XYZ file of C-alpha atoms in Angstrom:
386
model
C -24.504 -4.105 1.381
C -24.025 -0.702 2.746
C -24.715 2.333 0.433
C -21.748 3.456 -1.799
C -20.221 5.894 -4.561
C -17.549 4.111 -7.127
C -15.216 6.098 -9.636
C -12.225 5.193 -10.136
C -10.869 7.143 -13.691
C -7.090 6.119 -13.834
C -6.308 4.406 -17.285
C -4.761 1.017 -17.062
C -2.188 0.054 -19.564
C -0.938 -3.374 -18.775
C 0.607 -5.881 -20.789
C 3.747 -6.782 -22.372
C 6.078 -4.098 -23.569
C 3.521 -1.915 -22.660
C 5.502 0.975 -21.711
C 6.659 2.200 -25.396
C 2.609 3.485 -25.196
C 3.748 5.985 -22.491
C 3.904 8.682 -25.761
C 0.517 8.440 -26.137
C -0.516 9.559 -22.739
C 1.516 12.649 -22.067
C 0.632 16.052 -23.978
C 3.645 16.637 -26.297
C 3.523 20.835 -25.240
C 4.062 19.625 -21.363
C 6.850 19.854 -19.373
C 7.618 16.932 -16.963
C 9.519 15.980 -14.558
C 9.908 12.485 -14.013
C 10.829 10.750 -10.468
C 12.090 7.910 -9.632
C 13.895 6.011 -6.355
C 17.406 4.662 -6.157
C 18.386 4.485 -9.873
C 17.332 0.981 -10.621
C 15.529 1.312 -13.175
C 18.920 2.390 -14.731
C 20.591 -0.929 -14.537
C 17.025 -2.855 -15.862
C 16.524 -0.923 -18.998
C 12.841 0.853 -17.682
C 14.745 3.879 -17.580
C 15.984 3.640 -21.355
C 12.917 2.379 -22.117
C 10.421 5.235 -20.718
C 13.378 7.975 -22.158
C 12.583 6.575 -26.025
C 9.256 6.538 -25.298
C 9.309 10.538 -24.676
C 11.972 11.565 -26.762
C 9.704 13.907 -28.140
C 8.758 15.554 -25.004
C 10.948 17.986 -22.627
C 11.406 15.922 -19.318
C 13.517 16.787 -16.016
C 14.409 14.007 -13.501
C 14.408 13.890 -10.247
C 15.557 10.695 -8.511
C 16.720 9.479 -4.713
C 13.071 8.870 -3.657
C 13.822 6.862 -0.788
C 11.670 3.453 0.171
C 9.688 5.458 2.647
C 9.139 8.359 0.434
C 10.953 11.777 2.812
C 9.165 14.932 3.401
C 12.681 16.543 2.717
C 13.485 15.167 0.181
C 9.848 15.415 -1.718
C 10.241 19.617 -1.148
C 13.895 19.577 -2.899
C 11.491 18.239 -6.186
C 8.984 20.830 -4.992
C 11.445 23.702 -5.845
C 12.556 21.606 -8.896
C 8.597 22.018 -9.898
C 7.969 25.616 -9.055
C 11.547 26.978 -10.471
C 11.413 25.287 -13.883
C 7.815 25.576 -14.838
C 6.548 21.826 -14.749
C 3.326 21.081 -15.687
C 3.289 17.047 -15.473
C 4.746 14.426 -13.177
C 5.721 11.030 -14.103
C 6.266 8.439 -11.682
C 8.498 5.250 -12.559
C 8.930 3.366 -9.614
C 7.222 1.287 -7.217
C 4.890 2.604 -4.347
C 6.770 4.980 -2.768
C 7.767 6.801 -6.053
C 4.169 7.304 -6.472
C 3.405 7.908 -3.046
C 5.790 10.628 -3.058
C 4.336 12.167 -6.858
C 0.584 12.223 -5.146
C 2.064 14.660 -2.685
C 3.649 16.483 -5.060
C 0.949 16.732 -7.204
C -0.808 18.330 -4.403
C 1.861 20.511 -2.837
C 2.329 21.620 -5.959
C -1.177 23.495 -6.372
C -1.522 24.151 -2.356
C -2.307 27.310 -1.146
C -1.640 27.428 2.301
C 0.839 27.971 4.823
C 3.335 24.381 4.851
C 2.298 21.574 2.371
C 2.771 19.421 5.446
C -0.135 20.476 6.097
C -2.181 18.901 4.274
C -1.031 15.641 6.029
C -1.378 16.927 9.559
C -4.750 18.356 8.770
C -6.081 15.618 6.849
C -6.760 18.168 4.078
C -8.215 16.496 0.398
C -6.757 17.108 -2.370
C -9.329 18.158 -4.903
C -7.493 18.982 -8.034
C -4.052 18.246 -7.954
C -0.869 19.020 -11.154
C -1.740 15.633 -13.727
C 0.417 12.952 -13.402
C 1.023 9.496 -14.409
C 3.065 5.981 -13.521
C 4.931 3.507 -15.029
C 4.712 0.811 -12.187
C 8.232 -1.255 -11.253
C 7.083 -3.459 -8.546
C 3.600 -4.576 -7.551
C 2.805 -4.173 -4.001
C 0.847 -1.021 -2.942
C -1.817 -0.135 -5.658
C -1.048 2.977 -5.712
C -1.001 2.913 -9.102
C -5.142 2.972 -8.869
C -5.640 4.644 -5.830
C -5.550 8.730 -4.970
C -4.114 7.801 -1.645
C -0.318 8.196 -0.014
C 1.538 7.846 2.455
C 4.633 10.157 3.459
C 7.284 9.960 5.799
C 8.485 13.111 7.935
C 12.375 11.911 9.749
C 12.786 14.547 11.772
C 9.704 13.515 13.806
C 9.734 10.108 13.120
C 6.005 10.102 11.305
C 4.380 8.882 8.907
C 1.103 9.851 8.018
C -1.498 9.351 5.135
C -3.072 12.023 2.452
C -5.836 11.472 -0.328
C -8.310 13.079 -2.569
C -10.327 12.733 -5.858
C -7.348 15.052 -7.313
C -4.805 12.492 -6.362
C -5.715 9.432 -9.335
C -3.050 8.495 -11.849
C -4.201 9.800 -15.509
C -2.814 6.525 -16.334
C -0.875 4.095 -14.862
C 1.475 0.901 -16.709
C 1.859 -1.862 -15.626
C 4.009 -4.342 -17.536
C 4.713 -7.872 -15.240
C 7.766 -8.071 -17.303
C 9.299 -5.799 -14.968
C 9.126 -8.101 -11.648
C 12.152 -9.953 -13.289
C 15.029 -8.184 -11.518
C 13.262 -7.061 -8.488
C 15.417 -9.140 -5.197
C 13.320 -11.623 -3.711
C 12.956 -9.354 -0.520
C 10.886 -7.006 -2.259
C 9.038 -9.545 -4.082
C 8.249 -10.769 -0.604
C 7.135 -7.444 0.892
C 5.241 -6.788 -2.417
C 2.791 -10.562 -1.709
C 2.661 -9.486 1.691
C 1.481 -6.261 1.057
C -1.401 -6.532 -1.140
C -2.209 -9.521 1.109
C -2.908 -7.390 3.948
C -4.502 -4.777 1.895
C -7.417 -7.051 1.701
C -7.618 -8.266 4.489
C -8.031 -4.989 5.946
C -11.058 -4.657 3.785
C -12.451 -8.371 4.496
C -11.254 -9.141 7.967
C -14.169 -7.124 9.422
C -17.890 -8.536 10.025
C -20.197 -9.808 7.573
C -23.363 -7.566 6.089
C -23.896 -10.060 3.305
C -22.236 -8.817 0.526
C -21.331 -11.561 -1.546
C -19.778 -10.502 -4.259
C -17.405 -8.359 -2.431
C -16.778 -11.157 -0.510
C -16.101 -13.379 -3.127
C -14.072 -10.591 -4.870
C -11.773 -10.162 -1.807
C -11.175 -13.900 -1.771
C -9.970 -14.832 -5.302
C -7.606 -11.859 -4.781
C -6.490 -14.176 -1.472
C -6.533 -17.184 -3.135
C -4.666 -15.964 -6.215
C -1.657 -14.671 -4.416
C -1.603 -18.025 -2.432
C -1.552 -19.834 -5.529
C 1.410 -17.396 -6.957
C 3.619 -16.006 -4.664
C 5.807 -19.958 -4.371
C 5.782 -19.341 -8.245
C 6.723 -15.966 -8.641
C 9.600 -16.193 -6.157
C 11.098 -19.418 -7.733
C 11.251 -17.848 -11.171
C 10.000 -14.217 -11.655
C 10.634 -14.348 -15.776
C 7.332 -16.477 -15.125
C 4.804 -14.600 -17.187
C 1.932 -15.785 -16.594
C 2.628 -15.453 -12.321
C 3.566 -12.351 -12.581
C 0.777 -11.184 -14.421
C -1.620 -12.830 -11.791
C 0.810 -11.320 -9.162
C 0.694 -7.490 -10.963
C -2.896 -7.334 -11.399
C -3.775 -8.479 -7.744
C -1.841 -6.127 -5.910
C -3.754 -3.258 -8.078
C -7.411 -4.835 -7.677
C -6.127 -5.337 -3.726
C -6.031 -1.841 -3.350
C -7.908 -0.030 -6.333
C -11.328 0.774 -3.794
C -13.273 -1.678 -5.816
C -13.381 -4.362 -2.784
C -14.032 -2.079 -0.234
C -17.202 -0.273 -1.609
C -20.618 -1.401 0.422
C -18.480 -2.936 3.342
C -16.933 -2.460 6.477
C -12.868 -1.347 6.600
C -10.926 -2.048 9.119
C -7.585 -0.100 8.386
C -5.943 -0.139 11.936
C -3.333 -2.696 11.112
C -1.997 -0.056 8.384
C -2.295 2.668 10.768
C -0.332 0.804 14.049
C 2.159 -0.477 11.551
C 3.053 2.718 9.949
C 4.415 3.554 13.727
C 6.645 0.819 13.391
C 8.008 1.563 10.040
C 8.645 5.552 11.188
C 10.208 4.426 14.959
C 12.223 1.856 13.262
C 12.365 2.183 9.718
C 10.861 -1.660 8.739
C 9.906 -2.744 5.689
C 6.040 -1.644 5.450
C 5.120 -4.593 4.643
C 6.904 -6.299 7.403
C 5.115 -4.248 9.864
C 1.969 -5.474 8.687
C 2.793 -9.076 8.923
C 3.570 -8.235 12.594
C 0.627 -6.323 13.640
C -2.000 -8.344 11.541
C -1.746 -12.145 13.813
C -1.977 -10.106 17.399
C -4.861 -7.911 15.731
C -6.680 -10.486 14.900
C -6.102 -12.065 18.101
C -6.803 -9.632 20.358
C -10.125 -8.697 18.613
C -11.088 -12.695 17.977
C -14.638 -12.306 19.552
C -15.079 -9.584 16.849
C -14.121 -11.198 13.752
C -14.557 -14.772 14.130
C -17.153 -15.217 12.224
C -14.896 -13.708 9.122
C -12.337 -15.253 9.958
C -13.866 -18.943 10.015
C -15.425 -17.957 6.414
C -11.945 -17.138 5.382
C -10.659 -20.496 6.777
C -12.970 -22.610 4.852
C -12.976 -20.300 1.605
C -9.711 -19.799 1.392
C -7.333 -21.972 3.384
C -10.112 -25.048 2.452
C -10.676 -25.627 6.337
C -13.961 -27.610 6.610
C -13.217 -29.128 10.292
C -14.275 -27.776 13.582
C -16.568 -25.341 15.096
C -16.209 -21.519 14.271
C -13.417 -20.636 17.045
C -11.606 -23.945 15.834
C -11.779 -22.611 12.117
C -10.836 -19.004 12.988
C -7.859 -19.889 14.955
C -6.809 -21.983 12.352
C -7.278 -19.081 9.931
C -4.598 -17.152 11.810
C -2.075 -19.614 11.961
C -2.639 -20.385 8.366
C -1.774 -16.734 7.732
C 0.774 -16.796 9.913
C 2.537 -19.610 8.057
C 1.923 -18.246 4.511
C 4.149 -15.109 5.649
C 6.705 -17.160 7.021
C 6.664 -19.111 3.768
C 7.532 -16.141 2.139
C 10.253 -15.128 4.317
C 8.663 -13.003 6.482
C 9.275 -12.542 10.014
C 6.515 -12.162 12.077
C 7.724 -10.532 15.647
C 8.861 -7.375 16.482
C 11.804 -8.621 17.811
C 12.696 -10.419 15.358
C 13.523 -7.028 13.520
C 14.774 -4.855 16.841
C 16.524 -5.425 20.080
C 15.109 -1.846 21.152
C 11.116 -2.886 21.384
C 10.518 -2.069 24.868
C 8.532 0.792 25.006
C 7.327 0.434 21.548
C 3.467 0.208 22.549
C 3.502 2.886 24.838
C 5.031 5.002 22.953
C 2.048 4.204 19.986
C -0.231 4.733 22.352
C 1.047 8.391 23.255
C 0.786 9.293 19.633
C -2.486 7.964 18.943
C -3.737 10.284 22.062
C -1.949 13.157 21.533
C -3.763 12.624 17.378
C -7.294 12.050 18.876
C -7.189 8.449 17.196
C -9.320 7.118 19.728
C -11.437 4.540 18.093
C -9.559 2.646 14.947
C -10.869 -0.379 13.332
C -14.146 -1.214 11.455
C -15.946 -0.974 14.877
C -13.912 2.597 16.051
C -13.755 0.900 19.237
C -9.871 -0.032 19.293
C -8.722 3.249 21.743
C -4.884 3.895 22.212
C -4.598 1.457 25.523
C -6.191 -1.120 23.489
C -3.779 -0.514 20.603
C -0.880 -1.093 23.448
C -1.605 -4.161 24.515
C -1.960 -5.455 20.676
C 1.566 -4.367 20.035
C 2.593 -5.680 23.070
C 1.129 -9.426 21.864
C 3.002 -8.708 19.025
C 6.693 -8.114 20.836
């Protein structure tokens, strides 16, 4: 196992009706403003809910946080922040709500120039304005994470940010919630924290077992849920399993002392900017052509993933890890998940070069756990994935 630092201090709150607790995490002398995205949590009762739970406490709201959380957008609450005096943020939403708060929470306290900055420049956020979450759909695990991702339209990017200043002070998660969320989006969220790990597994073995083994029950669990939480999401017990997965799938706990990968996230961001997919959809149609391309690399993961987690016993490595990827394959088609490029766009001609052009023009020139995957490389994967 390789050498590693671990500290992870957002609060986890989870349970049923856990959100009335909200009251006892925010200072009753601070001044929030609390975000949210397109106003469901209106018609689902979270938003009643979180308002009793801070009656006592001055909040502001900002909401219209789109899917793909907007530069534009994110500055309008900006202003909101520096003209009336805020002092906390509360996100109450899924991902992209607290995507979008991390930013703020660091534009908020930057000194420089543009806050766009800080994405362009890969600058960390040290010490960002407090905030915390009330989580409304698993999927990202950004709820345990100090990392985001932001959207800019005008360019058509979308680009990452992070720092020990960027953790949730807390973070709620109630699995209640998951029963009014539309079976698309409990389909991107399965798919999501799927990939998530397996951009921290689907790398090369150093013999780190527990890791390993960590990274696999995750697997195996949302296997075992995701037919059960799409038949009937009042299923408690499912959605619990399903909640808590996508947070340990992305929480840095799996990824300490091994190799990441991370170039699946980073090609299918491009996809979701150019074309405006579902994130998680992207992923599902970068990950099989990835993994293809780069079989010599991982096929020894991949054929332990076939027999720990798919139960393939049969065949010789290259017979186990192809298997592995068509078993993947056919779990995101079970959940509805197209797997193509064209299956989402007429207009994908052009798609990998233009990928490749960006990832020059950045200096990306060696993604993946190996930093070997240059932009020409990165072409022809998209191109398998057409």
């Amino acid at each position: 196992m390789n050498n590693f630092e671990f500290k992870n201090p957002t609060k986890i709150i989870f349970g049923k009706d856990s959100i009335k607790k909200l009251s006892n995490e925010i200072p009753n002398d601070a001044k929030v403003l609390m975000l949210y995205g397109g106003g469901s949590i209106k018609k689902n009762g979270i938003y009643d809910q979180v308002k009793t739970a801070l009656a006592n406490v001055e909040v502001i709201e900002f909401g219209g946080i789109p899917a793909n959380p907007e530069y534009a957008i994110l500055m309008e609450a900006l202003k909101m922040i520096k003209n009336e005096n805020i002092t906390y943020l509360l996100a109450v939403g899924v991902g992209s709500v607290i995507d979008g708060t991390k930013f703020l929470s660091a534009a908020a306290l930057f000194e420089g120039d543009s806050p766009w900055d800080i994405l362009t420049k890969n600058i960390k956020t040290e010490k960002g304005m407090p905030f915390g979450t009330v989580l409304t759909l698993p999927a990202t695990g950004s709820e345990m994470n100090s990392g985001a991702v932001i959207t800019r339209k005008e360019t058509k990017e979308k680009l990452s940010m992070g720092g020990p200043g960027l953790f949730p002070e807390f973070s709620i998660l109630d699995p209640q919630v998951i029963t009014s969320i539309p079976q698309r989006q409990l389909a991107n969220g399965l798919t999501d924290a799927f990939t998530h790990v397996l951009e921290q597994y689907m790398t090369y073995s150093i013999n780190a077992r527990l890791q390993d083994r960590f990274a696999e029950s995750i697997l195996q669990t949302l296997i075992e849920v995701a037919p059960k939480v799409l038949k009937d999401p009042t299923d408690y017990k499912a959605a619990s399993d399903f909640m808590w997965s996508c947070t340990m799938a992305l929480n840095g706990l799996i990824q300490k002392g091994v190799p990441g990968d991370w170039a699946v996230h980073a090609i299918g961001h491009e996809l979701t900017a150019l074309f405006g997919i579902d994130h998680a959809r992207t992923l599902a149609v970068i990950a099989p052509s990835h993994y293809k391309f780069n079989f010599e690399a991982k096929k020894e993961k991949l054929a332990q993933y076939a027999e720990r987690v798919w139960n393939i016993t049969e065949g010789d490595t290259d017979a186990k890890a192809h298997a592995a990827i068509d078993k993947t394959v056919a779990f995101f088609h079970q959940l509805g998940i197209d797997t193509k490029l064209s299956e989402y766009t007429n207009d994908y001609e052009g798609t990998a070069e233009t990928i490749s052009q960006r990832f020059t023009e950045r200096k990306w020139l060696g993604l993946g756990e190996h930093k070997s995957l240059s932009p020409d490389k990165v072409e022809q994967i998209v191109k398998m994935a057409y």
